[in-house]
mmCIF file of C-alpha atoms in Angstrom:
data_model
loop_
_atom_site.group_PDB
_atom_site.id
_atom_site.type_symbol
_atom_site.label_atom_id
_atom_site.label_comp_id
_atom_site.label_asym_id
_atom_site.label_seq_id
_atom_site.Cartn_x
_atom_site.Cartn_y
_atom_site.Cartn_z
ATOM 1 C CA MET A 21 44.407 -20.404 -30.978
ATOM 2 C CA PRO A 22 46.485 -18.486 -30.712
ATOM 3 C CA GLY A 23 47.737 -19.640 -27.038
ATOM 4 C CA SER A 24 48.592 -22.645 -28.534
ATOM 5 C CA ARG A 25 50.355 -20.225 -31.600
ATOM 6 C CA ARG A 26 52.265 -18.433 -28.644
ATOM 7 C CA GLY A 27 53.068 -21.925 -26.432
ATOM 8 C CA TRP A 28 54.918 -22.856 -29.604
ATOM 9 C CA ARG A 29 56.812 -20.033 -29.941
ATOM 10 C CA THR A 30 58.192 -20.180 -26.911
ATOM 11 C CA ALA A 31 58.898 -24.158 -26.999
ATOM 12 C CA ALA A 32 61.050 -23.376 -30.235
ATOM 13 C CA ALA A 33 62.644 -21.021 -28.626
ATOM 14 C CA GLY A 34 64.146 -22.782 -25.510
ATOM 15 C CA ALA A 35 64.581 -25.568 -28.511
ATOM 16 C CA LEU A 36 66.731 -22.991 -30.409
ATOM 17 C CA ALA A 37 68.590 -21.945 -26.895
ATOM 18 C CA ALA A 38 70.040 -24.965 -25.676
ATOM 19 C CA LEU A 39 70.682 -25.788 -29.936
ATOM 20 C CA LEU A 40 73.033 -22.458 -29.856
ATOM 21 C CA LEU A 41 74.305 -23.390 -26.340
ATOM 22 C CA GLY A 42 74.787 -26.371 -27.333
ATOM 23 C CA ALA A 43 77.697 -25.313 -30.161
ATOM 24 C CA CYS A 44 79.307 -23.048 -27.870
ATOM 25 C CA GLY A 45 79.938 -25.896 -25.657
ATOM 26 C CA THR A 46 77.679 -24.374 -22.669
ATOM 27 C CA GLN A 47 77.634 -27.864 -20.627
ATOM 28 C CA VAL A 48 75.461 -27.498 -16.842
ATOM 29 C CA ALA A 49 77.335 -29.056 -14.145
ATOM 30 C CA GLY A 50 76.916 -32.039 -13.028
ATOM 31 C CA GLN A 51 75.096 -33.829 -16.529
ATOM 32 C CA GLY A 52 76.594 -35.110 -19.773
ATOM 33 C CA ALA A 53 76.071 -34.005 -22.709
ATOM 34 C CA ASN A 54 73.144 -35.792 -23.551
ATOM 35 C CA ASP A 55 71.928 -35.788 -20.482
ATOM 36 C CA PRO A 56 67.899 -33.874 -20.884
ATOM 37 C CA VAL A 57 68.422 -30.186 -18.869
ATOM 38 C CA PRO A 58 65.358 -30.189 -16.858
ATOM 39 C CA HIS A 59 62.704 -27.287 -17.538
ATOM 40 C CA THR A 60 61.187 -25.267 -14.936
ATOM 41 C CA ALA A 61 58.077 -23.675 -16.147
ATOM 42 C CA GLY A 62 57.719 -20.018 -14.207
ATOM 43 C CA PRO A 63 55.040 -18.352 -12.983
ATOM 44 C CA SER A 64 52.320 -18.194 -15.228
ATOM 45 C CA THR A 65 50.741 -13.842 -15.980
ATOM 46 C CA PRO A 66 46.980 -13.531 -14.806
ATOM 47 C CA ILE A 67 44.996 -12.929 -17.184
ATOM 48 C CA ALA A 68 43.727 -8.701 -16.464
ATOM 49 C CA TRP A 69 39.599 -7.887 -16.505
ATOM 50 C CA THR A 70 39.515 -4.935 -18.446
ATOM 51 C CA THR A 71 35.851 -2.214 -18.222
ATOM 52 C CA ALA A 72 34.761 -2.433 -21.134
ATOM 53 C CA GLU A 73 31.478 -1.237 -23.183
ATOM 54 C CA PRO A 74 28.948 -3.824 -25.343
ATOM 55 C CA SER A 75 29.713 -4.143 -28.208
ATOM 56 C CA GLN A 76 26.350 -4.052 -29.386
ATOM 57 C CA VAL A 77 23.000 -1.910 -28.060
ATOM 58 C CA THR A 78 20.314 -4.373 -28.796
ATOM 59 C CA GLY A 79 17.340 -2.501 -27.417
ATOM 60 C CA VAL A 80 15.434 -0.967 -24.583
ATOM 61 C CA SER A 81 12.845 -1.175 -23.143
ATOM 62 C CA LEU A 82 10.227 1.196 -20.804
ATOM 63 C CA SER A 83 8.592 0.084 -17.882
ATOM 64 C CA GLY A 84 4.777 1.046 -17.024
ATOM 65 C CA ASP A 85 5.600 3.430 -14.689
ATOM 66 C CA ARG A 86 8.244 4.745 -18.097
ATOM 67 C CA ARG A 87 11.091 4.792 -14.901
ATOM 68 C CA THR A 88 13.111 2.016 -15.237
ATOM 69 C CA LEU A 89 15.200 1.387 -18.306
ATOM 70 C CA THR A 90 16.257 -2.338 -19.671
ATOM 71 C CA VAL A 91 19.077 -2.561 -22.355
ATOM 72 C CA GLN A 92 20.074 -5.231 -23.725
ATOM 73 C CA VAL A 93 23.188 -5.680 -25.247
ATOM 74 C CA GLN A 94 25.669 -8.182 -26.381
ATOM 75 C CA VAL A 95 28.659 -9.076 -24.353
ATOM 76 C CA PRO A 96 31.810 -11.730 -24.578
ATOM 77 C CA SER A 97 30.703 -15.284 -23.453
ATOM 78 C CA GLY A 98 33.023 -18.881 -23.699
ATOM 79 C CA GLU A 99 33.557 -21.504 -21.738
ATOM 80 C CA HIS A 100 34.170 -19.357 -18.524
ATOM 81 C CA PRO A 101 32.856 -16.616 -16.213
ATOM 82 C CA CYS A 102 33.517 -13.442 -18.954
ATOM 83 C CA VAL A 103 31.352 -10.302 -17.493
ATOM 84 C CA ARG A 104 31.318 -9.585 -14.119
ATOM 85 C CA ASP A 105 29.547 -5.974 -12.757
ATOM 86 C CA LEU A 106 27.665 -5.313 -15.815
ATOM 87 C CA LYS A 107 25.729 -1.842 -15.170
ATOM 88 C CA ALA A 108 23.883 0.841 -16.685
ATOM 89 C CA VAL A 109 24.063 4.116 -15.540
ATOM 90 C CA LEU A 110 22.750 7.543 -16.179
ATOM 91 C CA THR A 111 25.953 9.687 -16.993
ATOM 92 C CA GLU A 112 24.073 13.172 -16.423
ATOM 93 C CA PRO A 113 21.153 14.371 -14.758
ATOM 94 C CA PRO A 114 18.503 14.486 -18.031
ATOM 95 C CA THR A 115 17.326 16.843 -19.793
ATOM 96 C CA ASP A 116 15.345 16.579 -23.507
ATOM 97 C CA ILE A 117 18.818 14.256 -23.795
ATOM 98 C CA VAL A 118 18.927 10.974 -21.298
ATOM 99 C CA ARG A 119 22.234 9.795 -21.090
ATOM 100 C CA VAL A 120 23.114 6.231 -20.229
ATOM 101 C CA GLN A 121 26.577 4.587 -20.260
ATOM 102 C CA VAL A 122 26.945 0.759 -20.165
ATOM 103 C CA THR A 123 29.572 -0.957 -18.876
ATOM 104 C CA PHE A 124 31.076 -4.259 -16.955
ATOM 105 C CA SER A 125 34.882 -5.707 -16.827
ATOM 106 C CA SER A 126 36.526 -8.770 -18.924
ATOM 107 C CA PRO A 127 38.947 -10.517 -19.331
ATOM 108 C CA SER A 128 38.752 -10.715 -23.610
ATOM 109 C CA PHE A 129 40.603 -8.558 -24.557
ATOM 110 C CA ASP A 130 43.617 -11.704 -24.290
ATOM 111 C CA ARG A 131 41.858 -14.645 -26.572
ATOM 112 C CA ALA A 132 43.783 -17.019 -24.071
ATOM 113 C CA SER A 133 40.421 -15.784 -21.362
ATOM 114 C CA GLY A 134 37.866 -18.725 -24.679
ATOM 115 C CA CYS A 135 36.253 -15.377 -23.725
ATOM 116 C CA THR A 136 35.359 -15.531 -28.299
ATOM 117 C CA ARG A 137 32.496 -15.729 -28.300
ATOM 118 C CA GLU A 138 28.978 -13.354 -27.801
ATOM 119 C CA LYS A 139 25.483 -13.422 -26.110
ATOM 120 C CA PRO A 140 22.939 -11.871 -25.293
ATOM 121 C CA ALA A 141 23.126 -10.270 -22.204
ATOM 122 C CA SER A 142 20.804 -7.225 -19.863
ATOM 123 C CA THR A 143 20.612 -4.334 -17.113
ATOM 124 C CA GLN A 144 18.671 -2.444 -15.873
ATOM 125 C CA VAL A 145 18.432 1.711 -15.008
ATOM 126 C CA HIS A 146 16.170 3.423 -12.586
ATOM 127 C CA LEU A 147 15.086 6.995 -14.094
ATOM 128 C CA PRO A 148 14.618 9.858 -11.345
ATOM 129 C CA ALA A 149 11.663 10.332 -13.165
ATOM 130 C CA PRO A 150 9.667 8.987 -16.413
ATOM 131 C CA LEU A 151 10.588 8.706 -19.347
ATOM 132 C CA THR A 152 8.464 11.427 -21.984
ATOM 133 C CA THR A 153 7.481 10.674 -25.094
ATOM 134 C CA GLY A 154 10.096 13.751 -26.587
ATOM 135 C CA GLN A 155 12.916 13.106 -24.993
ATOM 136 C CA ARG A 156 16.012 11.237 -26.437
ATOM 137 C CA LEU A 157 17.523 8.117 -24.888
ATOM 138 C CA VAL A 158 21.448 7.571 -25.853
ATOM 139 C CA VAL A 159 22.951 4.909 -25.250
ATOM 140 C CA ASP A 160 27.365 4.644 -25.367
ATOM 141 C CA ASN A 161 26.796 8.059 -27.058
ATOM 142 C CA TYR A 162 26.011 6.136 -30.297
ATOM 143 C CA ASP A 163 22.504 4.988 -30.088
ATOM 144 C CA THR A 164 19.557 6.415 -30.129
ATOM 145 C CA PHE A 165 16.139 5.929 -29.022
ATOM 146 C CA THR A 166 12.489 7.469 -28.736
ATOM 147 C CA ALA A 167 9.559 6.111 -27.262
ATOM 148 C CA GLU A 168 7.595 8.301 -29.863
ATOM 149 C CA GLY A 169 5.626 6.590 -32.118
ATOM 150 C CA ALA A 170 7.400 3.544 -30.677
ATOM 151 C CA ALA A 171 5.948 -0.133 -29.814
ATOM 152 C CA LEU A 172 6.214 0.053 -26.516
ATOM 153 C CA PRO A 173 7.790 -1.041 -23.876
ATOM 154 C CA ALA A 174 9.812 -0.879 -26.351
ATOM 155 C CA LEU A 175 11.661 2.025 -27.738
ATOM 156 C CA ARG A 176 12.559 2.511 -31.138
ATOM 157 C CA LEU A 177 15.808 3.588 -32.532
ATOM 158 C CA CYS A 178 16.320 6.196 -34.297
ATOM 159 C CA GLY A 179 18.761 6.197 -37.590
ATOM 160 C CA LYS A 180 21.154 8.451 -38.936
ATOM 161 C CA LEU A 181 18.817 11.169 -39.898
ATOM 162 C CA GLY A 182 17.338 11.576 -36.478
ATOM 163 C CA CYS A 183 14.710 10.406 -34.150
ATOM 164 C CA THR A 184 12.440 11.819 -37.172
ATOM 165 C CA PRO A 185 14.262 11.278 -40.383
ATOM 166 C CA PRO A 186 12.894 14.173 -43.208
ATOM 167 C CA ALA A 187 9.972 14.139 -45.355
ATOM 168 C CA THR A 188 11.102 12.615 -48.621
ATOM 169 C CA GLY A 189 10.454 15.884 -51.388
ATOM 170 C CA CYS A 190 13.149 18.295 -53.458
ATOM 171 C CA THR A 191 15.070 19.153 -50.377
ATOM 172 C CA ASP A 192 18.469 18.925 -48.777
ATOM 173 C CA ALA A 193 17.731 17.059 -46.082
ATOM 174 C CA SER A 194 16.247 14.789 -48.873
ATOM 175 C CA TYR A 195 18.508 14.238 -50.672
ATOM 176 C CA ASP A 196 20.831 12.866 -48.408
ATOM 177 C CA GLN A 197 18.674 10.630 -46.739
ATOM 178 C CA ALA A 198 19.399 9.601 -50.429
ATOM 179 C CA LEU A 199 23.683 10.145 -49.876
ATOM 180 C CA LEU A 200 22.636 7.420 -46.913
ATOM 181 C CA ALA A 201 20.187 4.813 -48.486
ATOM 182 C CA VAL A 202 23.721 4.701 -51.640
ATOM 183 C CA ALA A 203 26.554 4.670 -48.985
ATOM 184 C CA ALA A 204 28.107 8.070 -49.589
ATOM 185 C CA PRO A 205 31.441 8.952 -48.834
ATOM 186 C CA ALA A 206 32.098 10.711 -46.374
ATOM 187 C CA HIS A 207 32.294 14.200 -46.885
ATOM 188 C CA THR A 208 30.636 13.965 -50.567
ATOM 189 C CA TYR A 209 29.305 16.923 -51.931
ATOM 190 C CA ARG A 210 26.273 16.941 -54.180
ATOM 191 C CA ASP A 211 26.828 18.698 -57.975
ATOM 192 C CA SER A 212 23.150 18.476 -59.216
ATOM 193 C CA GLU A 213 19.846 17.413 -59.362
ATOM 194 C CA ASP A 214 16.591 16.611 -60.291
ATOM 195 C CA CYS A 215 13.553 16.439 -58.970
ATOM 196 C CA ASP A 216 10.112 16.182 -59.100
ATOM 197 C CA GLY A 217 9.084 15.010 -55.604
ATOM 198 C CA ASN A 218 8.383 11.436 -57.185
ATOM 199 C CA TRP A 219 11.448 11.108 -58.764
ATOM 200 C CA LEU A 220 15.568 11.901 -58.454
ATOM 201 C CA VAL A 221 18.372 11.730 -60.342
ATOM 202 C CA LEU A 222 21.689 13.237 -58.463
ATOM 203 C CA ASP A 223 25.173 13.789 -58.917
ATOM 204 C CA PHE A 224 28.007 13.952 -56.472
ATOM 205 C CA SER A 225 31.698 13.498 -55.728
ATOM 206 C CA TRP A 226 34.002 13.464 -53.673
ATOM 207 C CA ARG A 227 37.381 14.082 -53.005
ATOM 208 C CA THR A 228 40.428 11.567 -54.453
ATOM 209 C CA GLY A 229 43.779 13.374 -52.931
ATOM 210 C CA PRO A 230 45.503 13.796 -49.208
ATOM 211 C CA ALA A 231 43.935 14.978 -46.143
ATOM 212 C CA CYS A 232 42.916 18.626 -47.699
ATOM 213 C CA GLY A 233 40.952 19.668 -45.257
ATOM 214 C CA ASP A 234 39.099 22.837 -46.698
ATOM 215 C CA SER A 235 42.354 23.435 -48.376
ATOM 216 C CA GLY A 236 42.147 25.663 -51.696
ATOM 217 C CA SER A 237 45.021 22.973 -53.048
ATOM 218 C CA SER A 238 45.759 22.085 -56.332
ATOM 219 C CA ALA A 239 46.515 18.119 -55.096
ATOM 220 C CA CYS A 240 43.200 18.334 -53.457
ATOM 221 C CA THR A 241 41.009 18.873 -57.098
ATOM 222 C CA SER A 242 40.635 14.854 -57.808
ATOM 223 C CA ARG A 243 38.409 13.973 -57.236
ATOM 224 C CA LEU A 244 35.520 11.071 -57.851
ATOM 225 C CA GLY A 245 31.863 10.906 -58.897
ATOM 226 C CA ASP A 246 28.273 9.004 -59.936
ATOM 227 C CA ARG A 247 24.855 8.990 -60.546
ATOM 228 C CA TYR A 248 22.108 7.411 -58.773
ATOM 229 C CA PHE A 249 18.684 7.213 -59.831
ATOM 230 C CA PHE A 250 15.751 7.053 -57.331
ATOM 231 C CA ARG A 251 12.279 6.639 -56.388
ATOM 232 C CA ALA A 252 10.418 7.872 -53.448
ATOM 233 C CA GLU A 253 8.929 5.316 -51.359
ATOM 234 C CA PRO A 254 6.907 6.103 -48.254
ATOM 235 C CA SER A 255 10.802 4.677 -46.455
ATOM 236 C CA GLY A 256 12.312 7.751 -48.188
ATOM 237 C CA TRP A 257 14.432 7.785 -51.791
ATOM 238 C CA VAL A 258 14.839 3.925 -52.887
ATOM 239 C CA PRO A 259 17.773 3.710 -55.316
ATOM 240 C CA LEU A 260 16.866 1.880 -58.235
ATOM 241 C CA THR A 261 20.398 2.169 -60.547
ATOM 242 C CA SER A 262 23.361 4.116 -61.273
ATOM 243 C CA GLY A 263 25.543 5.174 -63.515
ATOM 244 C CA ALA A 264 27.900 7.856 -65.850
ATOM 245 C CA ALA A 265 26.864 7.696 -69.361
ATOM 246 C CA GLY A 266 24.763 10.719 -70.805
ATOM 247 C CA GLY A 267 21.364 9.768 -71.648
ATOM 248 C CA CYS A 268 18.042 7.340 -69.612
ATOM 249 C CA GLY A 269 20.216 3.725 -70.860
ATOM 250 C CA SER A 270 20.260 2.952 -67.657
ATOM 251 C CA VAL A 271 17.676 3.914 -65.980
ATOM 252 C CA HIS A 272 14.836 2.513 -68.930
ATOM 253 C CA LYS A 273 17.004 -0.748 -68.385
ATOM 254 C CA VAL A 274 15.417 -1.139 -64.833
ATOM 255 C CA ALA A 275 12.773 1.972 -64.522
ATOM 256 C CA PRO A 276 11.118 2.466 -68.690
ATOM 257 C CA ASP A 277 8.498 4.855 -66.527
ATOM 258 C CA PHE A 278 11.348 6.940 -65.145
ATOM 259 C CA PRO A 279 10.417 10.649 -66.984
ATOM 260 C CA THR A 280 12.904 11.470 -69.980
ATOM 261 C CA ALA A 281 12.595 14.730 -69.475
ATOM 262 C CA MET A 282 14.261 14.202 -66.628
ATOM 263 C CA CYS A 283 17.467 12.598 -68.125
ATOM 264 C CA ALA A 284 17.602 12.912 -71.296
ATOM 265 C CA SER A 285 20.010 15.737 -71.747
ATOM 266 C CA LEU A 286 22.043 14.163 -69.748
ATOM 267 C CA PRO A 287 25.764 14.777 -70.290
ATOM 268 C CA PRO A 288 28.134 11.589 -69.767
ATOM 269 C CA LEU A 289 29.177 12.228 -65.177
ATOM 270 C CA SER A 290 33.160 12.357 -66.486
ATOM 271 C CA ALA A 291 31.928 15.154 -67.853
ATOM 272 C CA GLN A 292 30.750 17.312 -64.742
ATOM 273 C CA LEU A 293 34.293 16.110 -62.350
ATOM 274 C CA HIS A 294 35.583 19.204 -61.713
ATOM 275 C CA PRO A 295 37.264 21.384 -59.222
ATOM 276 C CA VAL A 296 34.600 20.847 -56.162
ATOM 277 C CA HIS A 297 32.546 23.302 -55.507
ATOM 278 C CA THR A 298 29.451 23.564 -53.296
ATOM 279 C CA PRO A 299 26.091 24.427 -55.809
ATOM 280 C CA ALA A 300 23.290 25.332 -54.753
ATOM 281 C CA ALA A 301 19.805 22.576 -54.772
ATOM 282 C CA LYS A 302 17.571 23.131 -57.083
ATOM 283 C CA GLY A 303 15.454 21.568 -56.111
ATOM 284 C CA GLY A 304 13.385 23.084 -52.679
#
């Protein structure tokens, strides 16, 4: 444990100081050289309680009158009290967005507190008016919930594409969903797409040079790329496989019914890696 390790370092430092003092002939008046030196413990430093936000919001439920939100979160825990003043508050008057912040006070930033685990907890916030289906609830600026399409009383957690994801198809918004499905790096560029509504092959690339922003520097032209094949499902574009080789070989190993017309003429991916550009989408 870090606390034990700090104690060991303190003890070791004291032993080293004693050795150095002994080597210099320093002696406390009235004590022999071999007498033990008394140890005086200094005052212990109290562990500070710090205001923090939960590590995770696990859910939100709505009361029958739609005016009370119960927010479920994860908070620190340990052998001793680790949380106090857990509360949820509105940060601004509700509009189409209802913003709520959850905070608590805890000593968990110091591991010596023993608050090294987590446990579920909940807190409530009362709204000035009933939450409507069209409103979005944003908790701690990270998680968005909605009553639209939710199995009340629990609100529905929205995804990275918002509370109403785009329909799966040959559209830019749907291609963005495909990139999210394969965890494409930030600032990824779509290089080409071929889509028929049921199947999709998508080439994309990302810069590998220094932080370039929108600079046209030659140092920013180095990049890596990938090619993924997808099938349309009710949940969105589902990745089948990826591969840099040309043709249909890689995708037909896992999906023999992938249309040959969409992959037969694909060149090897390495031939696609030119200086970054943003081509117009072919689908739509």
